Short mmCIF file of C-alpha atoms and ligand atoms in Angstrom, two decimals:
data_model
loop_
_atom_site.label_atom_id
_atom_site.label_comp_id
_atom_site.label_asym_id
_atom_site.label_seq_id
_atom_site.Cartn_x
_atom_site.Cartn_y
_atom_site.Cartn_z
CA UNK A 1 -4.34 -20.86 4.90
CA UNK A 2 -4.25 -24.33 3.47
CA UNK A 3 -6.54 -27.08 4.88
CA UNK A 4 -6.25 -30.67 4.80
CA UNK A 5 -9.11 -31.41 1.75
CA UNK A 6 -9.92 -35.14 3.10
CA UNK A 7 -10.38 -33.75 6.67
CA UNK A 8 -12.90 -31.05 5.48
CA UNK A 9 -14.45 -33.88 3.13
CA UNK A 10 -14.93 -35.63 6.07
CA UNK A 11 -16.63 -33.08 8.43
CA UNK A 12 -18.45 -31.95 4.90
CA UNK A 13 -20.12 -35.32 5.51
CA UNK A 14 -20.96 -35.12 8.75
CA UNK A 15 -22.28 -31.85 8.16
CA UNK A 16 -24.96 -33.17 5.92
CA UNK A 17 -25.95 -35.74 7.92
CA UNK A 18 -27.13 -33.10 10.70
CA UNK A 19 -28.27 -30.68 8.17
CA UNK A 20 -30.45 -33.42 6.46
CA UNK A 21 -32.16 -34.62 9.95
CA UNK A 22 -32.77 -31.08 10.60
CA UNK A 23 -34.64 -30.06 7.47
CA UNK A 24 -36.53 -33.59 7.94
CA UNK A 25 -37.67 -31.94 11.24
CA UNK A 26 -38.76 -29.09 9.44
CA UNK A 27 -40.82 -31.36 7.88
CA UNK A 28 -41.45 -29.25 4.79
CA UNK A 29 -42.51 -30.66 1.94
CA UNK A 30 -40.56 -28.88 -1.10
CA UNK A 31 -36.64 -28.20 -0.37
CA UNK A 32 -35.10 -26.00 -2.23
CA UNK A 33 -31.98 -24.79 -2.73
CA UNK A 34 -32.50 -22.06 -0.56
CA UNK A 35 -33.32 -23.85 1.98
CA UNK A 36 -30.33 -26.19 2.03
CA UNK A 37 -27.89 -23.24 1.65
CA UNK A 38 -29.69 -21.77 4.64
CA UNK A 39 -29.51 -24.55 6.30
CA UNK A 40 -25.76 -25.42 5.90
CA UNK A 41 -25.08 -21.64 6.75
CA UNK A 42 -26.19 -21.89 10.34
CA UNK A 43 -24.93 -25.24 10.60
CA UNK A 44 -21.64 -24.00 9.69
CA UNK A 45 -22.34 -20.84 12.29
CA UNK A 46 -22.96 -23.34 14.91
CA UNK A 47 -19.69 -25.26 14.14
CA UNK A 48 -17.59 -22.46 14.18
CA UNK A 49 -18.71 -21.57 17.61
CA UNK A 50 -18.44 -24.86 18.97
CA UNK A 51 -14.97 -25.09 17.32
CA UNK A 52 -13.82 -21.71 18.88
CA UNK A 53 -15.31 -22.80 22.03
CA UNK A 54 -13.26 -25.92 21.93
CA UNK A 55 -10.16 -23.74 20.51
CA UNK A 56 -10.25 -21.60 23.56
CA UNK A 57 -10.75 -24.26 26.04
CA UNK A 58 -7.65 -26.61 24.73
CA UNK A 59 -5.57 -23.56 24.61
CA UNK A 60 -3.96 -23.67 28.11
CA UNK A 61 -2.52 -26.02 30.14
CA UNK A 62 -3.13 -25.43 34.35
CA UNK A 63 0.36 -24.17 35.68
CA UNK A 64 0.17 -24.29 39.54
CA UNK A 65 2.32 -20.93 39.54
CA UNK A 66 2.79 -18.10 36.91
CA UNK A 67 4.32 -15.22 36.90
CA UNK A 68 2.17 -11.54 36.85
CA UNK A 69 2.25 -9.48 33.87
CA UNK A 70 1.31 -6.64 36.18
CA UNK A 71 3.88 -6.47 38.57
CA UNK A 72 6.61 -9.30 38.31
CA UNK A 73 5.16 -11.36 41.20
CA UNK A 74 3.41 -14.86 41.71
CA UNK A 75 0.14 -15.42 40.34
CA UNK A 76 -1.66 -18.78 41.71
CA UNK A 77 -3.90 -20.92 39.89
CA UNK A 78 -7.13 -21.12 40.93
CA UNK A 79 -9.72 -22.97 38.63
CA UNK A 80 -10.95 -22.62 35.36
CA UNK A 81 -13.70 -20.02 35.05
CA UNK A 82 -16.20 -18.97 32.62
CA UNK A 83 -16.24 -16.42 30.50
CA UNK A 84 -18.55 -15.05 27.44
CA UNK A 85 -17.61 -13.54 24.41
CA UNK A 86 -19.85 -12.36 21.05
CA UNK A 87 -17.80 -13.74 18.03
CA UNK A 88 -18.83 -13.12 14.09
CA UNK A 89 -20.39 -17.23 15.02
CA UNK A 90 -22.50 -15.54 17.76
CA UNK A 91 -22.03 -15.91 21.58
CA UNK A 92 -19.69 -18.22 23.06
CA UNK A 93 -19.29 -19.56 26.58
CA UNK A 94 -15.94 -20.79 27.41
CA UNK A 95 -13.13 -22.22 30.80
CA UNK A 96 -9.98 -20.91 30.56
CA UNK A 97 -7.87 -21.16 33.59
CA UNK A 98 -7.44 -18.23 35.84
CA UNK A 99 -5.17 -17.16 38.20
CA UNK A 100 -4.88 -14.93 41.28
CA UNK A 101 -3.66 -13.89 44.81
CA UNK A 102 -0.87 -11.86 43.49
CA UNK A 103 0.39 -9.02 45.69
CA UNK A 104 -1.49 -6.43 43.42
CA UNK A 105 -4.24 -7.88 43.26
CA UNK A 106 -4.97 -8.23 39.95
CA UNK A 107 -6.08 -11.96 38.57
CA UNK A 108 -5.55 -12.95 35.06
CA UNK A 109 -6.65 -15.79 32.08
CA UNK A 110 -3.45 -16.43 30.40
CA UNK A 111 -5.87 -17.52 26.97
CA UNK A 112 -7.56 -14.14 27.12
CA UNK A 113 -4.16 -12.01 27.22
CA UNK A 114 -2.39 -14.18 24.31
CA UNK A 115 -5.80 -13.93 22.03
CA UNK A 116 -6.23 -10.35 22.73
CA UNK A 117 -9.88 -10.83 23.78
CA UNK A 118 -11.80 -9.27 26.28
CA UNK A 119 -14.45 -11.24 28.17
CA UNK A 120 -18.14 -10.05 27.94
CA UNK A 121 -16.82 -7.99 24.81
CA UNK A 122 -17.58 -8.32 21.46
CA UNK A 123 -14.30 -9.98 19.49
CA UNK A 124 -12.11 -7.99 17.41
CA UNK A 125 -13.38 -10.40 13.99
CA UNK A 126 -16.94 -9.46 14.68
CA UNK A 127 -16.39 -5.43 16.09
CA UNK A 128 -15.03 -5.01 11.95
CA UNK A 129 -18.52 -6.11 10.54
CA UNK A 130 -20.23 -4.44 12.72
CA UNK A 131 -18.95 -1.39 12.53
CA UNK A 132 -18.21 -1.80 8.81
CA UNK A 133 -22.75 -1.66 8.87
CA UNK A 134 -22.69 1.13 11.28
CA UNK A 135 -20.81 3.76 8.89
CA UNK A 136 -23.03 2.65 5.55
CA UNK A 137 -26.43 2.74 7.46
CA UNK A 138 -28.18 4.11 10.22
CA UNK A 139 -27.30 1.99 13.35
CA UNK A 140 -30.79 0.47 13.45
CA UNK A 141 -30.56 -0.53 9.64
CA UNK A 142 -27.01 -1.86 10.42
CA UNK A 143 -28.16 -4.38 12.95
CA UNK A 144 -31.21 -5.27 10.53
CA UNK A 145 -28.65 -5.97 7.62
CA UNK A 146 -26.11 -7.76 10.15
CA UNK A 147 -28.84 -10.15 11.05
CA UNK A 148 -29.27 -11.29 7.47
CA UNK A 149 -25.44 -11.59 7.29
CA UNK A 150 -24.53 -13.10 10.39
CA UNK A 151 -27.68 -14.76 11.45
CA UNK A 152 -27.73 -13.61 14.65
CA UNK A 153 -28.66 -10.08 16.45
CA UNK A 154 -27.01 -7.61 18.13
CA UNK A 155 -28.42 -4.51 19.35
CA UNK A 156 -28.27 -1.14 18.36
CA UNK A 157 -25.93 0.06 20.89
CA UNK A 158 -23.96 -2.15 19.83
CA UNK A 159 -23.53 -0.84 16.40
CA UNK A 160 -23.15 2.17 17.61
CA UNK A 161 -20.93 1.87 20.26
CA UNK A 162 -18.14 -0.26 17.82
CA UNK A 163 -18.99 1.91 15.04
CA UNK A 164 -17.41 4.78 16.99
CA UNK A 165 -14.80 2.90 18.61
CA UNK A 166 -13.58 2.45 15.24
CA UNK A 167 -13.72 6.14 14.86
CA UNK A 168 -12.19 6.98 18.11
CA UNK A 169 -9.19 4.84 16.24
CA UNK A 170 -9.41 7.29 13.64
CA UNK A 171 -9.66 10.37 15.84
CA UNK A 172 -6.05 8.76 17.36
CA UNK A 173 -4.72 8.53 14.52
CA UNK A 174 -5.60 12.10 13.65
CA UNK A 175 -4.03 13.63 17.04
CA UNK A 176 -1.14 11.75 16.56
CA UNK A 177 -0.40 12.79 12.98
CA UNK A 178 -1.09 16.51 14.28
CA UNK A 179 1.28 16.06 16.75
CA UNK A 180 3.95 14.71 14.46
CA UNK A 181 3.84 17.20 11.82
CA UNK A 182 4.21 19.89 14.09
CA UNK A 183 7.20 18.63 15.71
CA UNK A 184 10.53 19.71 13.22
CA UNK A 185 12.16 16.63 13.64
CA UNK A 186 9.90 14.45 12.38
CA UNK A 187 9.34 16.68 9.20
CA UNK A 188 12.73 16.11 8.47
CA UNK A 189 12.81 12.43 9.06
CA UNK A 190 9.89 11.95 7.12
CA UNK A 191 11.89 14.41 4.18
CA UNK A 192 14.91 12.20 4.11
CA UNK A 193 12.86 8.59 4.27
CA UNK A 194 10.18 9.59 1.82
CA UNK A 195 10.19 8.51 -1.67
CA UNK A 196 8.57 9.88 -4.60
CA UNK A 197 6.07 12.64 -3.82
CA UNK A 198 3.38 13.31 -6.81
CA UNK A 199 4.02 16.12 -9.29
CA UNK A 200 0.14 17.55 -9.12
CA UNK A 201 -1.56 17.19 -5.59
CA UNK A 202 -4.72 18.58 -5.29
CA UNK A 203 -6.75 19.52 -2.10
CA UNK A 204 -10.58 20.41 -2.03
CA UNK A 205 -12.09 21.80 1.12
CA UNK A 206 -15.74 21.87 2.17
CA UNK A 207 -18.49 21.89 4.97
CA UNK A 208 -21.73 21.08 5.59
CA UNK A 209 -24.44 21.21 8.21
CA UNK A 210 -25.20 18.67 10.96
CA UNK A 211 -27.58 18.51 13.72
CA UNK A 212 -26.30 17.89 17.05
CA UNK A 213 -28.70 17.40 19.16
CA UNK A 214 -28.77 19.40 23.01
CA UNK A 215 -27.09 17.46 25.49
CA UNK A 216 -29.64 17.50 28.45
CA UNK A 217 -32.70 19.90 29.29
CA UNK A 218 -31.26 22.68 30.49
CA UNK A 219 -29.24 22.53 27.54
CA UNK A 220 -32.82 22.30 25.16
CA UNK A 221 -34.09 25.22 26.91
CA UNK A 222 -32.17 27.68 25.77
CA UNK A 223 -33.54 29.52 23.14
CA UNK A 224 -32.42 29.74 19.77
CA UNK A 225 -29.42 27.22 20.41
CA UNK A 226 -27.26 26.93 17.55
CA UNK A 227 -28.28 22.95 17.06
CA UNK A 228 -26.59 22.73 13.48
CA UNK A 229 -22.37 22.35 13.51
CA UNK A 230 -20.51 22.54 10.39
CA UNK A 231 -18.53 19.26 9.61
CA UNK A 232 -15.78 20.03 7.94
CA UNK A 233 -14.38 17.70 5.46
CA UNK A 234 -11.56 18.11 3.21
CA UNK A 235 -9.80 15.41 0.57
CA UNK A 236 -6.03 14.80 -1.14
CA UNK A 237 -6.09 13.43 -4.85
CA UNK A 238 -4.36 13.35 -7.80
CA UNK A 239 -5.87 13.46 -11.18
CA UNK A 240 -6.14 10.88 -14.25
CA UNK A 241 -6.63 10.84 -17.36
CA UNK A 242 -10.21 8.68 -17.83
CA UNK A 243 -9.63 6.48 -20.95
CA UNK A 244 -12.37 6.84 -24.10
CA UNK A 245 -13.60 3.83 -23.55
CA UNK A 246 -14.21 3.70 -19.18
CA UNK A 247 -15.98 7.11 -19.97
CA UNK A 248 -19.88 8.10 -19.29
CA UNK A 249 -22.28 9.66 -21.18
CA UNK A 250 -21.63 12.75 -19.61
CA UNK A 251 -17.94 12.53 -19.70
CA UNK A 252 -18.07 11.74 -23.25
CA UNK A 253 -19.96 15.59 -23.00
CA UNK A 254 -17.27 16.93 -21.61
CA UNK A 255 -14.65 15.61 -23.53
CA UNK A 256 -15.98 17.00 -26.65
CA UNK A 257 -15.85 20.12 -24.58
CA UNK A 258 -12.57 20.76 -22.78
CA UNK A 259 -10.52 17.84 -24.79
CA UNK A 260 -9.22 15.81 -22.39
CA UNK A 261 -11.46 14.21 -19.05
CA UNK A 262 -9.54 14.15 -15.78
CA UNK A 263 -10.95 12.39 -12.47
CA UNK A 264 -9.63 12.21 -8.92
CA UNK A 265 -7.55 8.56 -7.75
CA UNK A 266 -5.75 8.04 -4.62
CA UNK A 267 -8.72 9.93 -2.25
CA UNK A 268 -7.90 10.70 0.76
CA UNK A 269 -10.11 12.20 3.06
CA UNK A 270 -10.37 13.98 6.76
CA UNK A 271 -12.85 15.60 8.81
CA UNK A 272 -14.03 17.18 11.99
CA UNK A 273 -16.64 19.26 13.62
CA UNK A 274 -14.09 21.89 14.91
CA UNK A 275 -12.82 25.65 14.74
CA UNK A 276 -11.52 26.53 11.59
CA UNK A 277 -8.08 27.03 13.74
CA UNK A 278 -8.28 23.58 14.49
CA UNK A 279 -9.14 21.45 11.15
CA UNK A 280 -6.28 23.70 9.69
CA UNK A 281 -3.64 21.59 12.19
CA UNK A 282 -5.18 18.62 10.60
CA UNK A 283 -5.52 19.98 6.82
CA UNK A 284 -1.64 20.87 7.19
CA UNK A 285 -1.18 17.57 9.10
CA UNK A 286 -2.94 14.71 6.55
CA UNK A 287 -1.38 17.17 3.57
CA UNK A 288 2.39 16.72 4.69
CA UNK A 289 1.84 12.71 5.00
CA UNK A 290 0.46 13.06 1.60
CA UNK A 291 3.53 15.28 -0.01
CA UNK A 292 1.03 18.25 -0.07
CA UNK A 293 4.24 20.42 1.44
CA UNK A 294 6.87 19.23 -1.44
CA UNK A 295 4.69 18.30 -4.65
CA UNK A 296 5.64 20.04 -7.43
CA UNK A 297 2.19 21.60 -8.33
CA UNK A 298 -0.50 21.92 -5.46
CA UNK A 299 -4.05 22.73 -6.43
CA UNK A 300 -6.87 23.79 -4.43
CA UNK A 301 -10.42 23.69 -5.84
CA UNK A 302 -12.94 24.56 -3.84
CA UNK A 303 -16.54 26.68 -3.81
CA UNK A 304 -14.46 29.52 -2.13
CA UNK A 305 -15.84 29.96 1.69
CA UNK A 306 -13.78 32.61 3.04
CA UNK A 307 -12.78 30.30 5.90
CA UNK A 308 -11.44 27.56 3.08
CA UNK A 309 -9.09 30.12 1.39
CA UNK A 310 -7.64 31.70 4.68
CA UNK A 311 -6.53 28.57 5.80
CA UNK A 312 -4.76 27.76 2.15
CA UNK A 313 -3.16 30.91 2.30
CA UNK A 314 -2.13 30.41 5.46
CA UNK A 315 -0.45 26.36 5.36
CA UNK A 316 0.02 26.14 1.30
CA UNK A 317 0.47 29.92 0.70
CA UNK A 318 2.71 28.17 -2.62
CA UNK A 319 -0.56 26.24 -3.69
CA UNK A 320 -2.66 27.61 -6.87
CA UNK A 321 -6.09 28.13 -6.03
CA UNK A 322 -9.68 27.22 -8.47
CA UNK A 323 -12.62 28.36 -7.73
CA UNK A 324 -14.75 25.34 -8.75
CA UNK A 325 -15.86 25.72 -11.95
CA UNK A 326 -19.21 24.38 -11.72
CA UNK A 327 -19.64 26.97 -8.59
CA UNK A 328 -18.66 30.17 -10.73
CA UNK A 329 -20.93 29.04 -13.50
CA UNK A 330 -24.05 28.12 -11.82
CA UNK A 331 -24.10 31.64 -10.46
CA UNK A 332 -24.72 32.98 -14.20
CA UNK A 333 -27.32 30.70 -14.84
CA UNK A 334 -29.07 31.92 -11.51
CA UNK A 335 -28.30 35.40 -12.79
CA UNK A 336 -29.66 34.66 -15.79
CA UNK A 337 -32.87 33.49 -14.45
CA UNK A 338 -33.41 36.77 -12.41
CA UNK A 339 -32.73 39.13 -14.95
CA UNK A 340 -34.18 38.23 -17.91
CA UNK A 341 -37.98 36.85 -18.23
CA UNK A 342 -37.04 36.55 -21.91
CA UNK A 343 -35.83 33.23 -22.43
CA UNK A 344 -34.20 34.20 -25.67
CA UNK A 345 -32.44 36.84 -24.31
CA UNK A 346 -31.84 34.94 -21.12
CA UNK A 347 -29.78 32.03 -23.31
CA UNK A 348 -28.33 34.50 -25.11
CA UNK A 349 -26.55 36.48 -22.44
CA UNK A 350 -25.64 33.07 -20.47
CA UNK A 351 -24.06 31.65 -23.56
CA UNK A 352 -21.91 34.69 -24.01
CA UNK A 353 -20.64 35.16 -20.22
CA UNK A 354 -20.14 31.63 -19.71
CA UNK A 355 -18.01 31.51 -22.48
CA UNK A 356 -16.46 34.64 -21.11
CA UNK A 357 -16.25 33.02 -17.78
CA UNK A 358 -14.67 29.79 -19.76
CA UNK A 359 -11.94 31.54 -21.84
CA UNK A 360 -10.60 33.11 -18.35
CA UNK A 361 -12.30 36.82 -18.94
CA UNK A 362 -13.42 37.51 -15.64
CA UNK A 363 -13.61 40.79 -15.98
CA UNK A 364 -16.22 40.62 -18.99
CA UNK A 365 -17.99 38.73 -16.75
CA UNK A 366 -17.78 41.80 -14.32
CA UNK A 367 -18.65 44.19 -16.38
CA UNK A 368 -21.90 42.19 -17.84
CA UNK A 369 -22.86 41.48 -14.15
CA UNK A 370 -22.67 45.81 -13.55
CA UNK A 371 -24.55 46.31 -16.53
CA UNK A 372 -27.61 43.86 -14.50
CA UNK A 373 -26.79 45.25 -11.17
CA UNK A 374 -29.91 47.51 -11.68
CA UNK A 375 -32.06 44.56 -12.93
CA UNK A 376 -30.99 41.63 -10.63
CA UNK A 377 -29.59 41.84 -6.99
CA UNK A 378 -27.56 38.35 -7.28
CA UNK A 379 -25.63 40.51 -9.98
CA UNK A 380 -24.82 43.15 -7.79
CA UNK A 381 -24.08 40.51 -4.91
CA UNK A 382 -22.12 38.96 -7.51
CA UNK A 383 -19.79 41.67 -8.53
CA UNK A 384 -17.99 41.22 -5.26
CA UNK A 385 -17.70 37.31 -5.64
CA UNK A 386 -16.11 37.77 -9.54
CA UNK A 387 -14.02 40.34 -8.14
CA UNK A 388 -12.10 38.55 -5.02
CA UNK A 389 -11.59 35.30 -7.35
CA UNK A 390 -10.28 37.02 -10.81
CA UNK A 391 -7.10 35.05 -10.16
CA UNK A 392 -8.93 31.89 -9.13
CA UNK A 393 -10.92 31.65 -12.41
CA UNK A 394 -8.56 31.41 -14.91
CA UNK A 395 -10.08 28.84 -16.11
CA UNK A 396 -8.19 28.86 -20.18
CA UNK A 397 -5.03 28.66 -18.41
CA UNK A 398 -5.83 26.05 -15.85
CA UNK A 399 -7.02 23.82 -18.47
CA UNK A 400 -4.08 24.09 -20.88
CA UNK A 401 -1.43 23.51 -17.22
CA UNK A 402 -3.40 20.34 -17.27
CA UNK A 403 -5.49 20.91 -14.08
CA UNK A 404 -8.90 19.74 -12.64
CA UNK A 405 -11.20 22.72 -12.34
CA UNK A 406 -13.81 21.25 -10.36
CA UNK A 407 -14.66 20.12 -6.54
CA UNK A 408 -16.84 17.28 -7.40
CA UNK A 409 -14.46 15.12 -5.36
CA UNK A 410 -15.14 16.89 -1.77
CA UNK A 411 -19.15 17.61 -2.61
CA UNK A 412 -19.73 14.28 -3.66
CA UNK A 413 -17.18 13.63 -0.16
CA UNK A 414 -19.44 15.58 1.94
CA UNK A 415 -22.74 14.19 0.27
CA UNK A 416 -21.48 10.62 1.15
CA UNK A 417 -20.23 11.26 5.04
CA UNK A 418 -23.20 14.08 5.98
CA UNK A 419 -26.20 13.09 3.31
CA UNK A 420 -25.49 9.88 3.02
CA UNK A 421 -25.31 8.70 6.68
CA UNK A 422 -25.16 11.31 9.05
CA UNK A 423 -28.72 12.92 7.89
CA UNK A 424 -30.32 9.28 7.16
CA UNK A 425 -33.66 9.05 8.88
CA UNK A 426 -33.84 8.15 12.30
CA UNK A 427 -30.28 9.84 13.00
CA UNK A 428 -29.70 11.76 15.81
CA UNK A 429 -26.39 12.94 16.81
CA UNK A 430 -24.40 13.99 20.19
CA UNK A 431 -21.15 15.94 18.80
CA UNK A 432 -18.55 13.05 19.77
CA UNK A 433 -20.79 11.17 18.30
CA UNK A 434 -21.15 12.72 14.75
CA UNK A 435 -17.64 13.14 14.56
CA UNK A 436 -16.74 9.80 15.78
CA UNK A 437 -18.94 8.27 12.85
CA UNK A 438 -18.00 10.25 10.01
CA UNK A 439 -14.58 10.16 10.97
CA UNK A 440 -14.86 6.17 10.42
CA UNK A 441 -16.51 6.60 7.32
CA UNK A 442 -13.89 8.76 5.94
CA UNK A 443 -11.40 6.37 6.59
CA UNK A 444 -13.35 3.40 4.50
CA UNK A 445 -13.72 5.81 2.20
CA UNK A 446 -9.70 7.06 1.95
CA UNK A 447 -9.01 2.90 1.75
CA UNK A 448 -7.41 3.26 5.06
CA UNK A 449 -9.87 0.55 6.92
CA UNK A 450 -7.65 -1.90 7.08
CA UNK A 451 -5.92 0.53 9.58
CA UNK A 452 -8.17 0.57 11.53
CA UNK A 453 -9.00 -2.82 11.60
CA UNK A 454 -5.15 -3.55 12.61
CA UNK A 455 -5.78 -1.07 15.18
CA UNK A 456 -8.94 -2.35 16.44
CA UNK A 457 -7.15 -6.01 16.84
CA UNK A 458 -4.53 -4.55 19.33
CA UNK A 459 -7.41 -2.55 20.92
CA UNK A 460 -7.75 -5.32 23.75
CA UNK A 461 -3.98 -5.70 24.37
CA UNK A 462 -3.94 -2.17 24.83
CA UNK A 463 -6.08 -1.82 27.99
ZN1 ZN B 1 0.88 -8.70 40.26
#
């Protein structure tokens, strides 16, 4: 937007003037700069809410008829009423005219419909912030930070409850993707009017643990209720190249070690606390809107659940599947530790199987796990695990196609939506509202926010 500079010059003035006589009240005797930027900020706050105040109020005319957006039929005017909204200035009171008497029986403010508000709600502008604090921190921290921000308070609840309206947007958005990418027609509209679709796709699938909490006391008194869900959580990438220079200490490590350093761009991810029936509708359904069904190489990594690989076999049964690398070689070192008290010997046998494990000879790795199997139970356990992923840890070959070989992207995924905000302190979680949550914060972290936020706009026009 451009403004007229002189104008704002002018109100700049006038702004001082009533910032100065109120820091004279304060009758401090040092000002800082501090002060006078504090000052000006809630002058400014107080401006913008008598502007949109005034705004609202010179918004309509008084029509002595209009015609009902309901029904069809005459709506008379009847006077102008007040009504309250909370705005990113704080609260504001404002008359709009309102109308009524209409055959249906339903009254209406013309200014409310065309502005998309909702009286005694909290505006669309002010429902982003909020909620944009509500998916980083716990919902008590968010309202803490948003009264530094906005310098005004809002409860809690109401964190919460826009926090996971903004979800609920999400969870929409979901259903309706589902729904279209099971429906043949629009899989083959979506073929003919999509572009380019990338030539390596990759897909990492995980879960992790969160505590729902029982939903009354009857519920609590059963014994031994399964309190923990898995969330399920699953991300799209491609890979990149990460330049010399832009890399870390510990990619400059790795470099030395496999060549070239690859990390993930273009994240997408989804989740759910749901049957493993169900997420699979919405692994096949945010895949397909990625190109997942028509890239040229698709690549799962993941730590190798049994549920994770049944469902890749069973939507991408074309898609080459990793074991994560990181996964497969821990389990040595743990090996390692149980085995042999001897440290020499200990490094020494690690060295050689992880190189093993490295240069794609699984079944070395086998057969040095049977020769332990007497020693160390994990290497018996772990004769089955090397076994059912020979062809998912061909690691030498992997590498020279190009590919990523770990799931960094969907741990560090999960660590962000479950560790990082659904587990902070304080948190305590009914299921709609776990999923609701992390579903929002998957979507700030995919980039798709602004989606939301377009969504969340038209929320009021929508009722
Ligand atoms: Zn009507």
């Amino acid at each position: 937007m451009k403004y007229n500079i002189e104008k704002i010059n002018e109100i700049g003035k006038l702004l001082v003037e009533v910032v100065e006589a109120a820091v004279d009240q304060e009758g401090k005797e040092e000002i800082l700069i501090g002060d006078i930027e504090m000052a000006l900020r809630e002058g400014l706050r107080v401006i913008g809410q008598s502007a949109l105040r005034q705004f609202l109020e010179q918004a309509d005319g008084e029509e002595a008829e209009i015609e009902c957006s309901n029904c069809g039929g005459k709506l008379k005017y009847q006077r102008r009423r007040k009504a309250t909204i909370w705005s990113v200035f704080g609260k504001v009171d404002y008359q709009r005219a309102y109308y009524a008497g209409c055959v249906c029986g339903k009254g209406c403010a013309p200014v409310d419909r065309r502005y998309g508000i909702e009286p005694g709600q909290v505006t669309a502008g002010l429902a982003i912030l909020i909620a944009l604090s509500g998916i980083k921190e716990s919902f008590d921290e968010g309202r803490k930070w948003l009264k530094e921000y906005l310098l005004f308070e809002v409860s809690e609840n109401t964190v919460r409850t826009e926090t996971q309206k903004m979800g609920k947007l999400q969870q929409q958005a979901d259903k309706e993707l589902v729904k279209e990418m099971q429906d043949e027609n629009c899989l083959q509209k979506r073929e003919q009017s999509q572009g380019a679709v990338p030539d390596i796709l990759y897909g990492s699938l995980d879960a992790a643990k969160v505590r729902i909490e029982p939903r009354d006391p009857q519920e609590k008194a059963v014994k031994d209720r399964e309190t923990w869900r898995d969330l399920k959580a699953g991300c799209w990438y491609e890979g990149e190249v990460v330049p010399a220079r832009q890399q870390s200490v510990r990619q400059k490590d790795k470099q030395q070690r496999e060549d070239v350093v690859l990390r993930a761009k273009n994240k997408k991810y989804f989740c759910d606390i749901a049957e493993a029936k169900e997420f699979g509708k919405l692994l096949w359904a945010t895949g397909c809107a990625v190109g997942a069904d028509r890239a040229r190489r698709l690549v799962f990594i993941c730590d190798g659940a049994v549920w994770i690989w049944n469902l890749i076999a069973q939507y991408f049964p074309q898609a080459i599947q990793i074991v994560d690398w990181y996964h497969a070689a821990d389990r040595l070192k743990c090996i390692a530790k149980e085995a042999f008290p001897n440290e020499k010997e200990r490094h020494t046998w690690l060295h050689r199987v992880t190189e093993d494990l490295w240069q794609s000879r699984v079944e070395a790795v086998i057969e040095a796990c049977r020769l332990l199997a007497n020693q160390s139970s994990l290497a018996k356990q772990s004769l089955t695990y090397y076994s059912n992923n020979i062809e998912r840890m061909r690691y030498a070959q992997f590498r020279a196609a190009g590919l990523i070989i770990g799931s960094g992207i969907i741990e560090s995924g999960c660590k962000q939506i479950v560790t990082q905000r659904l587990k902070l302190p304080g948190a305590q979680w009914n299921l709609d509202g776990a999923i609701l949550t992390a579903k929002a914060r998957a979507a700030w972290m995919s980039g798709d926010w602004h989606k939301l936020v377009s969504a969340r706009s038209l929320l009021p026009l929508a009722a």
